[in-house]
Amino acid sequence: MLKDKKIVLGITGGIAAYKSAELTREFVKMGADVKVIMTENATKFITPLTLQTLSENPVYTDMFLLTGEVKIDHISLAEEADILIIAPATANIIGKIASGLADDLLSTTVMATKAPILICPAMNTNMYTNDIVRENINKLTSKNYFFVEPGHGELACGTEGPGRLPPLEDIVEEVESILTEKDLAGEKILITAGPTQEPLDPVRYITNYSSGKMGYALAIMARRRGAEVTLISGPTSLPEPFGATFLQVSSAIEMGDAVMNNMNDSTIIIKAAAVADFRPAILSNNKIKKGNGLSNVNLERNPDIISEVGRKKGDRILVGFAVETENLIENARNKMIEKNMDLIVANDVTQHGAGFQSDTNIVKILDREGGMEELPILDKIMVANRILDRIKAVKVPKV
Ligand code: CTP
């Protein structure tokens, strides 16, 4: 979603400056136009040539350099930026901004821009926890500057604690979030994702191919759009989505309990999980040994979570998924009505580019009035965006 966004990246003089090379690369890969400003101290940690090569743009280091452009650099950079990011940000630049000082290209650009500013502090733990630095950060936060908290860990100076540059994925996600309109602010969205695992004995379980990607994409996008998100997830290999309340579960029974305990607080419930319909009727306490033989496994039904939610939902919006391999529309429509959903996302997993493991999906969104929106093949994050658009339209029907 950062395609064609104009990012001004300020780099200040800290050891983490080398990580801003990777950050630049990430933004460029996503299609953003990145202009880098380096303070004089930053150039002692990493060369402008590295940043110039990676950003595919000139690197700005000197306030009074004549670049041949008509406008002076701090004004043109300040005006063109969709967002200004400072990563890593030292105690010095934070102090300068908090005091309104503008004595080099980066600090003057900060003062001159109307774009949102994201500051990613990275410094020694004692500096980060120093009262004056805390006061400066609090002051800037109250003036709508954005911060990503530094990570904890071993620092280059040998101490341990907060001060590491936050993981680059968190910085990128925060940039995405800042640049996304907050049209779901005030909504509390409960999302389920991933498969469930139904244990047979201590080392075996029954599950399905769900990767969790669709549900996680919904959690990421809903949070970017300003919603408070709770994600209840079965076992997946995906990283916890930044900024969401995350509840890890394993079996359908655990997922059901977590949904029931959290649904009252929500305004929208999206059930993207691929819940196992059956579980082994008997859970063996010990590993089942092959020598004893096993001619069959008796299964019993798991609770149908969404049906229970459908009965108790009140005026909450309930969205389900239908994973089908035949009669897609008819099966999906029946599920929506039977389980009292407001919308159902129908998904024919036999199509190439759709389904569990894929990064893309091909879905149809059906509503209770008989309407159907057919989406083309899209990245799951874009599918998530369109599902949220549709949910918004159900909440605020067009007159
Ligand atoms: N679901 C659920 N609890 C279950 C099974 C499914 O909450 N025990 C939810 C899923 O999260 C999804 C919707 O119900 O949102 C439809 O799931 P799906 O597996 O397609 O349908 P089933 O109702 O299980 O029907 P069938 O297996 O017969 O297709």
XYZ file of N, CA and C in Angstrom, residues 4-5 7 16-17 22 32 43 118 124 152 156 166 216 227 260 282 290 304 353 374:
63
model
N 4.065 4.405 -4.595
C 4.057 5.821 -5.000
C 4.001 6.809 -3.830
N 4.081 6.330 -2.605
C 4.121 7.263 -1.472
C 5.503 7.910 -1.419
N 8.315 9.141 0.732
C 8.830 8.983 2.091
C 10.135 9.764 2.218
N 22.625 2.050 15.065
C 21.550 1.393 14.294
C 21.376 2.002 12.902
N 22.188 3.022 12.568
C 22.046 3.659 11.249
C 22.185 2.634 10.117
N 18.520 -1.251 5.195
C 17.534 -2.320 4.960
C 16.117 -1.728 4.903
N 7.652 2.690 -2.901
C 7.678 4.070 -2.410
C 8.855 4.830 -3.024
N 26.577 10.095 8.770
C 27.507 9.726 7.684
C 28.785 9.076 8.229
N 7.128 10.218 12.016
C 7.297 9.003 12.818
C 8.733 8.943 13.314
N 21.284 4.134 23.837
C 21.634 3.443 25.073
C 20.452 3.494 26.061
N 13.631 -4.307 23.192
C 14.500 -4.664 24.321
C 15.582 -5.604 23.823
N 24.517 -2.308 21.486
C 25.901 -2.275 20.996
C 26.858 -1.799 22.081
N 13.451 -0.617 16.727
C 12.397 -1.633 16.666
C 12.528 -2.486 15.399
N -5.237 -13.115 9.433
C -4.193 -12.188 9.868
C -4.238 -10.919 9.017
N -9.472 0.367 13.828
C -10.264 -0.463 14.742
C -9.368 -1.021 15.842
N -16.387 -16.789 22.953
C -17.509 -16.458 23.845
C -17.073 -15.468 24.932
N -11.951 -39.918 21.893
C -11.159 -40.250 23.087
C -9.747 -39.706 22.908
N 1.844 -48.510 17.831
C 1.330 -49.238 16.666
C 1.195 -50.732 16.936
N -20.250 -25.789 16.945
C -20.231 -24.869 15.805
C -20.201 -23.455 16.395
N -4.900 -19.823 -7.157
C -4.782 -18.454 -6.622
C -5.757 -18.186 -5.499
N -18.314 -9.809 -6.490
C -17.282 -10.771 -6.940
C -15.960 -10.067 -7.046
